[in-house]
Short mmCIF file of C-alpha atoms in Angstrom, two decimals:
data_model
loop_
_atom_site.label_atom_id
_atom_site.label_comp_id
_atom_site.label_asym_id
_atom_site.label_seq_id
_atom_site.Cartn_x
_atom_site.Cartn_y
_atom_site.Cartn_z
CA UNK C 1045 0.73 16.42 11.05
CA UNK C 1046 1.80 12.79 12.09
CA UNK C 1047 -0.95 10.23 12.95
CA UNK C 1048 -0.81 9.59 16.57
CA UNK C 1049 -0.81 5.97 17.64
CA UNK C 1050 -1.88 4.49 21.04
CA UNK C 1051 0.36 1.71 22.10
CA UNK C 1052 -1.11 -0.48 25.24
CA UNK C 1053 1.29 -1.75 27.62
CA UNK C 1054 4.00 0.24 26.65
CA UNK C 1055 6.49 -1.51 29.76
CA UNK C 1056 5.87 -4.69 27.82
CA UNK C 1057 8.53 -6.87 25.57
CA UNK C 1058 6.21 -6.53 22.57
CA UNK C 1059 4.96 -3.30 23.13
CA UNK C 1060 8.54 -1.36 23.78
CA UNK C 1061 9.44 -2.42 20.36
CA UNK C 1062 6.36 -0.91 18.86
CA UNK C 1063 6.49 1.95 20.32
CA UNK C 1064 10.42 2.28 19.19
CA UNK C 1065 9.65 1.52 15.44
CA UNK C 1066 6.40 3.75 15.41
CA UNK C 1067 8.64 6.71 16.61
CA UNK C 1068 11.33 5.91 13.91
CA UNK C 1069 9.17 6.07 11.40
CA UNK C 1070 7.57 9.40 11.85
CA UNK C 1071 4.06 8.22 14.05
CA UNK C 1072 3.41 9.93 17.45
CA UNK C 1073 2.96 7.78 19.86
CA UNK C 1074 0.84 7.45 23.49
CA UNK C 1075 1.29 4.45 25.29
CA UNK C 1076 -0.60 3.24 28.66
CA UNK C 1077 0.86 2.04 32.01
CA UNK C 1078 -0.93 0.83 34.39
CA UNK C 1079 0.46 3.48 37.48
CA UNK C 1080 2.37 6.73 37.11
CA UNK C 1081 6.29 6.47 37.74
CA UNK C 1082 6.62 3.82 34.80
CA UNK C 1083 7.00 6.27 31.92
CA UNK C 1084 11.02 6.92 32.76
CA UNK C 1085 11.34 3.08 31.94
CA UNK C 1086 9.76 3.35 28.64
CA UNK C 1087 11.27 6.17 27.75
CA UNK C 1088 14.99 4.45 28.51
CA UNK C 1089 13.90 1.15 26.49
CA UNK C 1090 12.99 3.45 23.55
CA UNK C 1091 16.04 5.66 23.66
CA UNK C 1092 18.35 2.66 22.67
CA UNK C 1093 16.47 2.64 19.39
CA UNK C 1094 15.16 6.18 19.07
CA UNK C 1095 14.90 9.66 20.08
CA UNK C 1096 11.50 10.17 21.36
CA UNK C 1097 11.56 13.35 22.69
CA UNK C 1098 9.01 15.74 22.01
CA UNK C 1099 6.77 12.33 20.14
CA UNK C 1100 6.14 10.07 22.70
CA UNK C 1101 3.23 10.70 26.24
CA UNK C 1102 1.97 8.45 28.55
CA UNK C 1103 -1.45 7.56 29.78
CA UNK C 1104 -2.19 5.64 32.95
CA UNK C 1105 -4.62 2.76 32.34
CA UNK C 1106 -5.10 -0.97 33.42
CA UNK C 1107 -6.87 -3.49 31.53
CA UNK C 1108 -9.03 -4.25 34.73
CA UNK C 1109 -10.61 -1.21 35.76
CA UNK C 1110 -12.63 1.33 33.72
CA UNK C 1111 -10.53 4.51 34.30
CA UNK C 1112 -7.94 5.76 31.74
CA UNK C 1113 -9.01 4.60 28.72
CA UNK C 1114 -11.05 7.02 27.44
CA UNK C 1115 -8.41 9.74 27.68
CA UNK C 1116 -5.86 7.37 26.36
CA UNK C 1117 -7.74 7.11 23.18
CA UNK C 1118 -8.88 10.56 23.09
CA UNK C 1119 -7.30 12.30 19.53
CA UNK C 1120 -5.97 8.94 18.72
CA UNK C 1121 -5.55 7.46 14.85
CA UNK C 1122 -5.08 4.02 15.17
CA UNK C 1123 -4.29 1.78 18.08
CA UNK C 1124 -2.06 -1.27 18.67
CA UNK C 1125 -3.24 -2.95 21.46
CA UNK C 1126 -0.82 -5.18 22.25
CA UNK C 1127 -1.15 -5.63 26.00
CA UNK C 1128 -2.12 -8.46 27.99
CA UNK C 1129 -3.19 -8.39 32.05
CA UNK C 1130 -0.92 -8.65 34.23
CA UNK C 1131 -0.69 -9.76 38.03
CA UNK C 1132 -2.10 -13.21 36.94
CA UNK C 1133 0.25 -16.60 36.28
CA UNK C 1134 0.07 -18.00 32.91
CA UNK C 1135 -1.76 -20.93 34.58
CA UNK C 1136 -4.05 -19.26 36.52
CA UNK C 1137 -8.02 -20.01 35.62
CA UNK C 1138 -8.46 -16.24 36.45
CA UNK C 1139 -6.76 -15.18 33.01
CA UNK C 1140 -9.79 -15.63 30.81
CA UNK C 1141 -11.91 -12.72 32.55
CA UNK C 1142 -8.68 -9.87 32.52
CA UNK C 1143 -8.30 -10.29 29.14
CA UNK C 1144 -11.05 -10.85 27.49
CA UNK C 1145 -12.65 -7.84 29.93
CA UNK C 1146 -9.42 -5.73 28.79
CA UNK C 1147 -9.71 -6.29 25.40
CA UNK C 1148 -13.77 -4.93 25.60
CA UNK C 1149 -12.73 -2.03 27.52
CA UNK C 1150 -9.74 -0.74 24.58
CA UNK C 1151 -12.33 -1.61 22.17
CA UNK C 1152 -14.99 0.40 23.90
CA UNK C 1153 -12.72 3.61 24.08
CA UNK C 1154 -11.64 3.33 20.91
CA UNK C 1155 -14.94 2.86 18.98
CA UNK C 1156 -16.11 5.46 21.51
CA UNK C 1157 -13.11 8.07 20.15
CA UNK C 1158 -13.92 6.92 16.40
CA UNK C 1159 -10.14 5.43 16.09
CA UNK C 1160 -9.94 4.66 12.96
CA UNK C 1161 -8.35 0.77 13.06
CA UNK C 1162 -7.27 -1.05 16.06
CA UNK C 1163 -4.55 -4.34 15.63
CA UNK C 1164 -5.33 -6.37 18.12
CA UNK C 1165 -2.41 -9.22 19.39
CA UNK C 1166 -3.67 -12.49 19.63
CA UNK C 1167 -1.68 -15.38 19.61
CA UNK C 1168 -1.20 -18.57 17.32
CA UNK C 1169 -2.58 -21.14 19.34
CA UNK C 1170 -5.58 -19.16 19.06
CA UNK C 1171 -5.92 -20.48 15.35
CA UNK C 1172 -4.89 -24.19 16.34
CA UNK C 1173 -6.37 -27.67 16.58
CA UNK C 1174 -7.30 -27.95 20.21
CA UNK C 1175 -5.52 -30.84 20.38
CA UNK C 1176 -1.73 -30.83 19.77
CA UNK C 1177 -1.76 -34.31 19.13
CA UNK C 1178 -2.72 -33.98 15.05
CA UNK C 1179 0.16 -32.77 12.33
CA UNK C 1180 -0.33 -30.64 9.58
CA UNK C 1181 -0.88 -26.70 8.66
CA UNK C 1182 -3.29 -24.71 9.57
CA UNK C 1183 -4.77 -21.29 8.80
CA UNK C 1184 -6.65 -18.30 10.06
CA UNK C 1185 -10.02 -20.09 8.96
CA UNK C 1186 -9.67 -22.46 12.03
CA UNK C 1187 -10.31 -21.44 15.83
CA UNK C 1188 -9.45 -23.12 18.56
CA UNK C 1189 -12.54 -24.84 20.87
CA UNK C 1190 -12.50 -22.82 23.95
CA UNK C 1191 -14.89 -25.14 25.47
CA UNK C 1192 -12.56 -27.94 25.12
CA UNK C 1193 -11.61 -29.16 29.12
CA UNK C 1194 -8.18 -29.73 28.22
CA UNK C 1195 -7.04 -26.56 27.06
CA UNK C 1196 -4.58 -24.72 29.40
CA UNK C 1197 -5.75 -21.32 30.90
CA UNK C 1198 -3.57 -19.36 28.66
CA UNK C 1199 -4.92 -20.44 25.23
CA UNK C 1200 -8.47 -20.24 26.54
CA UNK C 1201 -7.86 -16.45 27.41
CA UNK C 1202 -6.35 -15.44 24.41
CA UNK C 1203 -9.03 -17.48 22.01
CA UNK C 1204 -11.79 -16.17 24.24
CA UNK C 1205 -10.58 -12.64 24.14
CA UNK C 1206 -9.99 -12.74 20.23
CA UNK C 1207 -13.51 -14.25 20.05
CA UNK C 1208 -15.15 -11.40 21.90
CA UNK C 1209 -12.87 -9.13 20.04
CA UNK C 1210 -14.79 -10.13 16.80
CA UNK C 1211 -18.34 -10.60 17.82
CA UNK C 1212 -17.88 -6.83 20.11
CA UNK C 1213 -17.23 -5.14 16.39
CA UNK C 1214 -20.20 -7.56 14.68
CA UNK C 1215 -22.59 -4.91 16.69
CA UNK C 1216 -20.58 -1.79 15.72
CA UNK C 1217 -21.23 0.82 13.00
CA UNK C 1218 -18.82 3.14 13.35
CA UNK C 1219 -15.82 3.85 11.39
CA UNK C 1220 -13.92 1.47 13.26
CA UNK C 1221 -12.19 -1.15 12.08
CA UNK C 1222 -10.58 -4.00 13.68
CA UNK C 1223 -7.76 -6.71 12.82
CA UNK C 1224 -6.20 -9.03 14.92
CA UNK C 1225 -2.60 -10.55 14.54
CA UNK C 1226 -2.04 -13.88 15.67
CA UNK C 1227 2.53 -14.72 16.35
CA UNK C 1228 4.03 -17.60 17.61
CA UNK C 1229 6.92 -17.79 19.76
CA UNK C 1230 8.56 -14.37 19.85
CA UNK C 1231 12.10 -13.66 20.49
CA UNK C 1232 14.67 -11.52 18.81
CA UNK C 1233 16.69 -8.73 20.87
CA UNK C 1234 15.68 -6.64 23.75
CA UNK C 1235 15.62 -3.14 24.40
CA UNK C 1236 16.83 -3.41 28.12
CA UNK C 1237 17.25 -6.34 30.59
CA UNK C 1238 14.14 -5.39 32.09
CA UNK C 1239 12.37 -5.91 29.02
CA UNK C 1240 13.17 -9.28 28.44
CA UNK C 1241 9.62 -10.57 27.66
CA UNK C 1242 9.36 -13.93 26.25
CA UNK C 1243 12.45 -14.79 25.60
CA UNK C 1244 13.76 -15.95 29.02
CA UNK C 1245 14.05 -19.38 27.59
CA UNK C 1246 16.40 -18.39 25.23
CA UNK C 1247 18.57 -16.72 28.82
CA UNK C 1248 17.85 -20.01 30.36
CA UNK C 1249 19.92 -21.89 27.66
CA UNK C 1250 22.85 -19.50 27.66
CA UNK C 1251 23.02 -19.30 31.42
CA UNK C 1252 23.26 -23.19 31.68
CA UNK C 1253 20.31 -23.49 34.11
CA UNK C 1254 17.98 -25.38 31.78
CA UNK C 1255 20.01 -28.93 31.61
CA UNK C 1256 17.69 -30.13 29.07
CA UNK C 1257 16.27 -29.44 26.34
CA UNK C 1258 12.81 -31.30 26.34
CA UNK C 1259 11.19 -32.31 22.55
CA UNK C 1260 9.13 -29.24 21.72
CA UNK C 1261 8.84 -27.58 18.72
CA UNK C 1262 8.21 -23.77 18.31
CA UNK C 1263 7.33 -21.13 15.29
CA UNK C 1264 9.87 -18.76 16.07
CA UNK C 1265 8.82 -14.87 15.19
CA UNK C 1266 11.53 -12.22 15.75
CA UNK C 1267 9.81 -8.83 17.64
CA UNK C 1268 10.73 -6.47 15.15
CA UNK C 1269 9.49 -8.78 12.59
CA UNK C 1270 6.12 -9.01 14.51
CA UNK C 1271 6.12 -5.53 14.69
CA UNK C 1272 6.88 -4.85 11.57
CA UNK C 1273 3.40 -7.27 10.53
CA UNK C 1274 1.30 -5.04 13.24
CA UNK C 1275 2.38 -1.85 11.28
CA UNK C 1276 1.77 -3.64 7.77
CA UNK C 1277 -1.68 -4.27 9.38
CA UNK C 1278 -2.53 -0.81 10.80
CA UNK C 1279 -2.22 0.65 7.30
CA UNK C 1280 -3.10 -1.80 4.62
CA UNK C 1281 -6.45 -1.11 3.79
CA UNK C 1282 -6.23 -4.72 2.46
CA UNK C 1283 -6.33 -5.88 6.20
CA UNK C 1284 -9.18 -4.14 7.88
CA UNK C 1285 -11.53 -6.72 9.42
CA UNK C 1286 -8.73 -9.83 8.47
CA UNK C 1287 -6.69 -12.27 11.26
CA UNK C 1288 -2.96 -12.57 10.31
CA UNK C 1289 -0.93 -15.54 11.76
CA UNK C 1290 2.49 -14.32 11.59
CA UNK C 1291 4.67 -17.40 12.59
CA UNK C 1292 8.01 -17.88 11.82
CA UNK C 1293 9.71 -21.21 11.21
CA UNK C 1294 9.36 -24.32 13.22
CA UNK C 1295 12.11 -24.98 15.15
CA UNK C 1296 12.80 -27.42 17.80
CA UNK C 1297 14.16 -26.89 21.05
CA UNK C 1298 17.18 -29.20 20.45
CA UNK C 1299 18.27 -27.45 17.27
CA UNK C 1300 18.13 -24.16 19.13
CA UNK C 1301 20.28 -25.43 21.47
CA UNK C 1302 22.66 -26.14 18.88
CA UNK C 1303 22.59 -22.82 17.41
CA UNK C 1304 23.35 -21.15 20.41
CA UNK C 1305 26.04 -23.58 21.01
CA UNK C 1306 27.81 -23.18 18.13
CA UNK C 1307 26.69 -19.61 17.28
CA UNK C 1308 28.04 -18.13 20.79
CA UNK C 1309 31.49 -20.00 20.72
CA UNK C 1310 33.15 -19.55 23.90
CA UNK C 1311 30.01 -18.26 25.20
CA UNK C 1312 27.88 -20.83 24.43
CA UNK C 1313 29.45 -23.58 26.32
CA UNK C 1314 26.83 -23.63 29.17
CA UNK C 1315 24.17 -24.64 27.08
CA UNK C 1316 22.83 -27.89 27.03
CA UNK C 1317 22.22 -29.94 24.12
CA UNK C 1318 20.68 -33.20 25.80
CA UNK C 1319 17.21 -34.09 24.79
CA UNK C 1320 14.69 -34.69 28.27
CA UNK C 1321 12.98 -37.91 27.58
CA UNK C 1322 9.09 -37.29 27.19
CA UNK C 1323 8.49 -38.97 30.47
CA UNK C 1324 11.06 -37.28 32.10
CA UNK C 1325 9.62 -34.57 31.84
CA UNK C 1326 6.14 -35.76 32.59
CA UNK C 1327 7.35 -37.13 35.46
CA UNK C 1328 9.09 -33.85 36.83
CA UNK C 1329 5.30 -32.15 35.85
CA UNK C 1330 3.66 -34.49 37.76
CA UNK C 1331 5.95 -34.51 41.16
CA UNK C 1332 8.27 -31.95 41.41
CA UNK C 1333 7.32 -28.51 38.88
CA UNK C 1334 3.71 -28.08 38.21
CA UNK C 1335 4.90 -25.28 36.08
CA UNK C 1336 5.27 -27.93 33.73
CA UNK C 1337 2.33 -28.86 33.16
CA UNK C 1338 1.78 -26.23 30.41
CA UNK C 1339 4.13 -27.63 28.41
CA UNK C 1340 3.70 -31.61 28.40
CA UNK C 1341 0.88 -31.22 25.61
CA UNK C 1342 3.10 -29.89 22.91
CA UNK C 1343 5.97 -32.67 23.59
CA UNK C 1344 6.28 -33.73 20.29
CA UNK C 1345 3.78 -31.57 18.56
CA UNK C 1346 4.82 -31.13 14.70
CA UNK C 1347 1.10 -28.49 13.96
CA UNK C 1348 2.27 -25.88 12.18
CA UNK C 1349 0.89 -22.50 10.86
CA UNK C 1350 0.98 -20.78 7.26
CA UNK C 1351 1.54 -17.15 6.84
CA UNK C 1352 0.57 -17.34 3.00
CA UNK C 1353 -2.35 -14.51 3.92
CA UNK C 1354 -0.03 -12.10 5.84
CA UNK C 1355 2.64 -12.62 2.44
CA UNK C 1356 -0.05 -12.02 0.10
CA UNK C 1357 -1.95 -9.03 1.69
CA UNK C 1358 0.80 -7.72 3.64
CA UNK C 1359 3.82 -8.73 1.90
CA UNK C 1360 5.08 -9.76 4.81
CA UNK C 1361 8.30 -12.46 5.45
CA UNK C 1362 9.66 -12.94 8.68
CA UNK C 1363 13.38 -13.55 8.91
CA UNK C 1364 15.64 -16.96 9.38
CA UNK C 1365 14.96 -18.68 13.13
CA UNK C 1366 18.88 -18.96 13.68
CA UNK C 1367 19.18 -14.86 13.24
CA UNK C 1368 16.28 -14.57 15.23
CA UNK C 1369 17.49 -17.22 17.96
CA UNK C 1370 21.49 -15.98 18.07
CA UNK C 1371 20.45 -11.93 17.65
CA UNK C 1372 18.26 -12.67 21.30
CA UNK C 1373 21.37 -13.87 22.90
CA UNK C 1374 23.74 -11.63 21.89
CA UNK C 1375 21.28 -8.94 23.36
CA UNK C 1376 20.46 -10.42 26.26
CA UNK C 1377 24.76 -10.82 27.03
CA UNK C 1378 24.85 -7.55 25.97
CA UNK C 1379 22.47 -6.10 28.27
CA UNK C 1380 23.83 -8.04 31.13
CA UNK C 1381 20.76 -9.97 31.12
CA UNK C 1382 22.21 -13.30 31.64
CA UNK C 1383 25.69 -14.04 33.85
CA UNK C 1384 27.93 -16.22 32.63
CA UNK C 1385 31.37 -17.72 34.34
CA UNK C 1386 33.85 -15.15 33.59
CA UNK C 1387 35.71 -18.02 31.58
CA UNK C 1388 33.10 -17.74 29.05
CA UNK C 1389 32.24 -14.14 28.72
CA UNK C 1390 34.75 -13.20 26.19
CA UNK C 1391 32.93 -13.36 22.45
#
């Protein structure tokens, strides 16, 4: 009988993808969302990779409130819990408590159901130098200072929910084991234009409506290489109780651009190349898009993260940025999730 899988967050960019690959490769699958009448749109982003009839339930659960979870973990094997709260911005102070809260309350079930390894998703700048100001490679050994005042709400809340992650299974006996998987900037292709996830930067720069590129630098993962990692992770018996950054190659903004550019042809001619000045877009944080903000502390930022432990344990290798980067767009066009002039729409 196939090991059934739980899958949090099933609607989710992430998530979707798990749930497709665990299906294709013989796992039964549950996955949460948070109100019935969402399953139908999980069950269309899987179909465009896999069959799932007959392999794939639902259970409705929210990672702020108690209800759910302990039936969604009921029978389970192994869980991915890949979801993060929702109904919050990315810069809201109120992130810290839904996640790390969420995070307790899978953990709970699952230790409560005697799951036998959750694979938690953290993120990279969980494992970072608090400051983005310092160069040089860093490792799962280092953790980023939660209680430094100038981290933005986002990396507090995943570092603080990793945190209590760890110490939660410290005062557990049970069979249970956890590991927690740590990406960088994911993109790749989507399973729907609803589904779009993170990679709405990369739609930004085909669609022409970011006329700038500013001087950022990101560790591009592709999804189905991330997933791949969480899979690698669930089984290996190498990786129970580990962290596994799984980062792909640094890559800055600008030389995405260029990809895109040249990769797309005709379809590529909306997206802008020019480099923002540093104070530009400073400036614009300060007066005109507070959204900003976020951003202005990685202008420049050349910290970088090895995945020599997720190679050696997991035998893990994530594929070439420029696949990654062009493979997004051509699924976004494809998908009709970005418009483009009609001019430029033929390939």
């Amino acid at each position: 009988m196939p090991e059934l899988v739980l899958v949090t967050g099933g609607t989710g960019y992430i998530a979707g993808w798990c749930v497709a690959e665990l299906l294709r490769r013989g796992y039964d699958v549950r996955t949460t969302v948070r109100a019935p009448g969402r399953e139908q749109a999980v069950v269309d982003a899987v179909s465009t990779v896999v069959d799932p009839a007959g392999r794939l339930d639902f259970a409705v659960a929210d990672l702020t409130a108690d209800a759910g979870w302990d039936a969604a973990t009921k029978g389970v094997d192994r869980v991915l819990h890949v979801a993060s709260p929702l109904g919050v911005t990315a810069g809201s102070s109120d992130l810290v408590t839904p996640a790390r809260d969420g995070t307790l309350r899978v953990l709970r079930a699952a230790t409560a159901a005697g799951v036998r390894r959750v694979v938690m998703t953290s993120a990279a700048n969980a494992a970072s130098p608090s400051s983005y100001a310092s160069e040089g490679v860093t490792d799962e050994t280092l953790w980023t200072d939660p209680e430094d005042p100038t981290l933005i709400p986002y990396r507090r809340s995943k570092t603080l929910a990793e945190l209590a992650a760890w110490e939660f299974m410290r005062g557990h006996d049970g069979p249970t084991e956890l590991t927690t998987v740590l990406p960088g900037a994911v993109f790749g292709p989507v399973l729907t234009a609803d589904t779009a996830g993170s990679v709405g930067i990369v739609a930004r720069m085909v669609s022409g409506a970011m006329p700038g590129v500013p001087r950022i630098g990101l560790e591009v993962v592709d999804v189905r290489d991330l997933v791949d990692v969480h899979l690698r992770a669930m089984t290996s018996p190498a990786a129970a109780g580990e962290r596994f950054l799984a980062t792909g190659e640094f890559v800055w903004m600008a030389d995405m651009a260029r990809v895109l550019r040249d990769g797309l042809g005709e379809r590529g001619r909306q997206v802008s190349t020019r480099r923002l000045p540093d104070f530009a877009v400073r400036l614009a944080a300060r007066f005109r898009d507070p959204s900003l903000r976020e951003i202005t502390p990685a202008l420049g930022r050349r910290n970088r993260h090895s995945t020599e432990k997720a190679a050696r344990l997991l035998d893990w290798q994530p594929r070439p940025a420029r696949q990654t980067v062009l493979d997004c767009a051509e699924s976004l066009l494809a998908h009709g999730a970005v418009r483009l002039p009609a001019a430029a729409q033929r390939p």
